[in-house]
Amino acid sequence: MLEKMIVLFILYTVILISDVPRLKQKMRRERWSYTAILMISFYICFDFLLEKDLPGLNDLVNFIFSEPAKMIVESVKLPEG
Amino acid sequence: MKDLETIDAWQMATLFLSFLIGSAIINLPAPLTGAALNGAWLSIVIANAAGFIILYCILYLYRKYPDLTYIDYGRKILGKWVSGILFIPFLILLLMLVSYIVIDIGGFMTSTMMKATPLYIFHALILFTAALTVRAGIEVMARMFLVLLYAMFMFGLAVVLLAIPIYKPEHLFPMMPYGIKPILHGAYLAFGFPYVEITLFAMILPFCKANSHKKLGKYMYFALLLSGIGLISAVIFTILAMGPLSGNLKYSIYQLARLVSIGDIIERIESVIGMSLIAGSYMKVTITLFALNMGVSQFLKLRDDRILIFPLALISFLLTMTMYESEAAFVHAVSDVWPLMFTVIGLFPLLLITFVSFLRKTN
């Protein structure tokens, strides 16, 4: 947990030090977009730190595509053994 | 955009080849021979042919709208709402592609070369480097990747030549012991990785110089053909060396390099292939991150198209660390789900836009 927090702290610090001065000169649309993407990153951060296995992209993908993909692969796959 | 940064047709083809060959030459042979056995090269031929059709669509749209990006002409042809519905999943798909490539590199490093190093070190470093390269711009990418691509080809060529003493031609036969089905399975795999992914070049082609338009098609088709030859060679040489085992050993070109031993002088050259994998995957992840950043910036109509690079790289990093808990889940996602998902979310919009655009032209 501590190790992960340190990693994230370093990453966010590097990114913010690099982008905040530039962001101050940007239009509102740029700032909002940037903030929105950071918000999304906080959600995944939470999952990364606490290992809560929160619903994510892969769950959505699996829900939609996993079964049809399995059917396609099974229809052409070599039999086991 | 075109006034700011442009590259010529040859450089665009280099980027295209880097993207196609990038990580595929190391990652593809093992699962492909596992699925299609000795007929794996036939699977690549089928997938490569499908790649030509996709490239034809991309070039058709590029010739029709040379000054517009994929997002722009998608909006123009399909309207704001329909294009929005189609492009949001496409951009998420690109985000996942970035993460998948990085997971691949991390998996390779921690399972072969640096087993005790934490995974996040590789993921963070590769994404940070890719983000810095994207920030440097497409001109820098094109110039740098040319050198890396030549180095990759030279390393690969050196390994397959040095491995000549261990090749056994009889390993190549029988070619289709179980009929056509395994070949189709292999084609499904190779189509999903890397051929259907070339769809994202619809986002990058408008960066080609205006005076290079005529040569672009020729060079791009040539690069696609060359990628097919490269992948087929990789598959054939691994089968020649390892026979039926080549489907079971991960990173089979890397394993092939481990077998090279000439007079106790030239041996342990697998690190060279390891470096090639890192370089290849780095090129691919950079190109994908570039396309993702351009796509998101244009979709949100931002004036500064570089401000989102770091946050997008950060999200990709976090996804690499949280998406898959086991290797089996990742393998299922990449080999089974990915080809279908990219075809539906990535290829379908392109085909739809091409079809509508063609109908409008006819009318």
Coordinates of N, CA, C and O in Angstrom, one line a residue, chain B residues 295-361:
Chain B
G295 N -7.2 11.8 -31.1 CA -8.6 11.5 -31.2 C -9.4 12.2 -30.1 O -10.4 12.9 -30.3
V296 N -8.9 12.2 -28.9 CA -9.6 12.8 -27.7 C -9.5 14.3 -27.9 O -10.6 15.0 -27.7
S297 N -8.4 14.9 -28.3 CA -8.3 16.3 -28.4 C -9.3 16.8 -29.5 O -9.9 17.9 -29.3
Q298 N -9.3 16.1 -30.6 CA -10.2 16.5 -31.7 C -11.7 16.3 -31.3 O -12.6 17.1 -31.6
F299 N -11.9 15.2 -30.6 CA -13.3 14.9 -30.2 C -13.8 16.0 -29.2 O -15.0 16.4 -29.3
L300 N -12.9 16.5 -28.3 CA -13.3 17.5 -27.4 C -13.1 18.9 -27.9 O -13.3 19.9 -27.2
K301 N -12.6 19.0 -29.2 CA -12.4 20.3 -29.9 C -11.4 21.1 -29.1 O -11.7 22.3 -28.8
L302 N -10.3 20.6 -28.6 CA -9.3 21.3 -27.9 C -8.4 22.0 -28.8 O -8.0 21.5 -29.9
R303 N -7.9 23.2 -28.4 CA -7.0 24.0 -29.3 C -5.6 23.4 -29.1 O -4.8 23.4 -30.0
D304 N -5.2 23.1 -27.8 CA -3.9 22.5 -27.6 C -4.0 21.0 -27.6 O -4.7 20.4 -26.8
D305 N -3.4 20.4 -28.6 CA -3.6 18.9 -28.8 C -2.5 18.1 -28.0 O -2.4 16.9 -28.2
R306 N -1.8 18.8 -27.1 CA -0.8 18.1 -26.3 C -1.0 18.1 -24.8 O -0.3 17.5 -24.1
I307 N -2.0 18.8 -24.4 CA -2.2 19.0 -23.0 C -2.7 17.7 -22.3 O -2.5 17.5 -21.1
L308 N -3.4 16.8 -23.1 CA -3.9 15.6 -22.4 C -3.0 14.4 -22.5 O -3.4 13.3 -22.0
I309 N -1.8 14.6 -23.0 CA -0.9 13.4 -23.2 C -0.6 12.7 -21.9 O -0.8 11.5 -21.7
F310 N -0.2 13.5 -20.9 CA 0.2 12.9 -19.6 C -0.9 12.3 -18.9 O -0.8 11.1 -18.4
P311 N -2.1 13.0 -18.8 CA -3.2 12.3 -18.1 C -3.7 11.0 -18.7 O -4.0 10.1 -18.1
L312 N -3.6 11.0 -20.1 CA -4.0 9.8 -20.8 C -3.1 8.7 -20.5 O -3.4 7.5 -20.3
A313 N -1.8 9.0 -20.5 CA -0.7 8.0 -20.2 C -0.9 7.5 -18.7 O -0.7 6.3 -18.5
L314 N -1.3 8.4 -17.9 CA -1.5 8.0 -16.5 C -2.7 7.1 -16.3 O -2.6 6.0 -15.6
I315 N -3.8 7.4 -17.0 CA -4.9 6.4 -17.0 C -4.5 5.1 -17.6 O -4.9 4.0 -17.0
S316 N -3.7 5.1 -18.6 CA -3.3 3.8 -19.2 C -2.5 3.0 -18.2 O -2.6 1.8 -18.1
F317 N -1.6 3.8 -17.5 CA -0.8 3.1 -16.5 C -1.6 2.5 -15.4 O -1.4 1.3 -15.1
L318 N -2.6 3.2 -14.9 CA -3.5 2.7 -13.9 C -4.3 1.5 -14.4 O -4.5 0.5 -13.7
L319 N -4.7 1.6 -15.7 CA -5.4 0.4 -16.2 C -4.5 -0.8 -16.3 O -5.0 -1.9 -16.0
T320 N -3.3 -0.6 -16.7 CA -2.4 -1.8 -16.7 C -2.2 -2.5 -15.4 O -2.0 -3.7 -15.3
M321 N -2.3 -1.7 -14.3 CA -2.1 -2.2 -13.0 C -3.4 -2.8 -12.4 O -3.4 -3.6 -11.4
T322 N -4.6 -2.5 -13.0 CA -5.8 -2.9 -12.3 C -6.7 -3.8 -13.2 O -7.5 -4.5 -12.7
M323 N -6.5 -3.8 -14.5 CA -7.4 -4.5 -15.4 C -7.4 -6.0 -15.2 O -8.5 -6.6 -15.1
Y324 N -6.3 -6.6 -15.2 CA -6.2 -8.1 -15.1 C -5.4 -8.6 -13.9 O -4.3 -8.2 -13.7
E325 N -6.1 -9.5 -13.1 CA -5.4 -10.0 -12.0 C -4.5 -11.2 -12.3 O -3.6 -11.5 -11.7
S326 N -5.0 -11.9 -13.3 CA -4.2 -13.2 -13.7 C -3.8 -13.1 -15.2 O -4.4 -12.4 -16.0
E327 N -2.8 -13.9 -15.5 CA -2.3 -13.9 -16.8 C -3.3 -14.6 -17.8 O -3.5 -14.2 -18.9
A328 N -4.0 -15.6 -17.2 CA -5.0 -16.3 -18.0 C -6.1 -15.4 -18.5 O -6.6 -15.5 -19.6
A329 N -6.5 -14.5 -17.6 CA -7.6 -13.5 -17.9 C -7.1 -12.6 -19.0 O -7.9 -12.3 -20.0
F330 N -5.8 -12.2 -19.0 CA -5.3 -11.3 -20.0 C -5.2 -12.0 -21.3 O -5.5 -11.5 -22.4
V331 N -4.7 -13.3 -21.3 CA -4.6 -14.1 -22.5 C -6.0 -14.3 -23.2 O -6.1 -14.1 -24.4
H332 N -7.0 -14.5 -22.4 CA -8.3 -14.7 -22.9 C -8.8 -13.4 -23.5 O -9.3 -13.4 -24.6
A333 N -8.5 -12.3 -22.9 CA -8.9 -10.9 -23.4 C -8.2 -10.6 -24.7 O -8.8 -10.1 -25.6
V334 N -6.9 -10.9 -24.8 CA -6.2 -10.6 -26.0 C -6.5 -11.5 -27.1 O -6.7 -11.1 -28.3
S335 N -6.5 -12.8 -26.8 CA -6.6 -13.7 -28.0 C -8.0 -14.1 -28.4 O -8.3 -14.3 -29.5
D336 N -8.9 -14.0 -27.4 CA -10.3 -14.4 -27.8 C -11.2 -13.1 -28.0 O -11.9 -13.0 -29.0
V337 N -11.1 -12.2 -27.1 CA -12.1 -11.1 -27.1 C -11.6 -10.0 -28.0 O -12.5 -9.4 -28.7
W338 N -10.3 -9.7 -28.0 CA -9.8 -8.5 -28.6 C -10.2 -8.4 -30.1 O -10.6 -7.4 -30.6
P339 N -10.0 -9.5 -30.9 CA -10.3 -9.4 -32.4 C -11.7 -9.1 -32.6 O -12.0 -8.2 -33.5
L340 N -12.6 -9.7 -31.9 CA -14.0 -9.4 -32.1 C -14.4 -8.0 -31.7 O -15.0 -7.2 -32.4
M341 N -13.8 -7.6 -30.5 CA -14.1 -6.2 -30.0 C -13.6 -5.1 -30.9 O -14.3 -4.2 -31.2
F342 N -12.4 -5.3 -31.4 CA -11.8 -4.3 -32.3 C -12.6 -4.2 -33.6 O -12.8 -3.2 -34.2
T343 N -13.1 -5.4 -34.1 CA -13.8 -5.4 -35.3 C -15.1 -4.7 -35.1 O -15.5 -3.9 -36.0
V344 N -15.8 -4.9 -34.0 CA -17.1 -4.3 -33.8 C -16.9 -2.8 -33.5 O -17.6 -1.9 -34.1
I345 N -16.0 -2.4 -32.6 CA -15.9 -1.0 -32.1 C -15.0 -0.2 -33.0 O -15.2 1.0 -33.2
G346 N -13.9 -0.8 -33.5 CA -13.0 -0.1 -34.3 C -13.2 -0.1 -35.8 O -13.1 0.9 -36.5
L347 N -13.4 -1.3 -36.3 CA -13.5 -1.4 -37.8 C -14.9 -1.0 -38.3 O -15.0 -0.4 -39.4
F348 N -16.0 -1.4 -37.6 CA -17.3 -1.1 -38.1 C -17.5 0.4 -38.4 O -18.0 0.7 -39.5
P349 N -17.1 1.3 -37.5 CA -17.3 2.7 -37.8 C -16.6 3.1 -39.1 O -17.1 3.9 -40.0
L350 N -15.4 2.6 -39.3 CA -14.6 2.9 -40.5 C -15.3 2.4 -41.8 O -15.5 3.1 -42.8
L351 N -15.8 1.2 -41.7 CA -16.5 0.6 -42.8 C -17.8 1.4 -43.1 O -18.2 1.7 -44.3
L352 N -18.5 1.8 -42.0 CA -19.7 2.5 -42.2 C -19.5 3.9 -42.9 O -20.1 4.3 -43.8
I353 N -18.4 4.6 -42.4 CA -18.1 5.9 -42.9 C -17.7 5.7 -44.4 O -18.1 6.5 -45.3
T354 N -16.9 4.7 -44.7 CA -16.5 4.5 -46.1 C -17.7 4.2 -47.0 O -17.8 4.8 -48.1
F355 N -18.6 3.4 -46.5 CA -19.8 3.0 -47.3 C -20.7 4.2 -47.5 O -21.1 4.5 -48.7
V356 N -20.9 5.0 -46.5 CA -21.8 6.2 -46.6 C -21.1 7.2 -47.6 O -21.8 7.8 -48.4
S357 N -19.8 7.4 -47.4 CA -19.1 8.3 -48.2 C -19.1 7.8 -49.7 O -19.3 8.6 -50.6
F358 N -19.0 6.5 -49.9 CA -19.1 6.0 -51.3 C -20.5 6.2 -51.9 O -20.6 6.6 -53.0
L359 N -21.5 6.0 -51.1 CA -22.9 6.2 -51.5 C -23.1 7.6 -51.9 O -23.7 7.9 -53.0
R360 N -22.6 8.6 -51.1 CA -22.8 10.0 -51.4 C -22.1 10.3 -52.7 O -22.6 11.1 -53.5
K361 N -21.0 9.7 -52.9 CA -20.2 10.0 -54.2 C -21.0 9.5 -55.4 O -21.1 10.2 -56.4

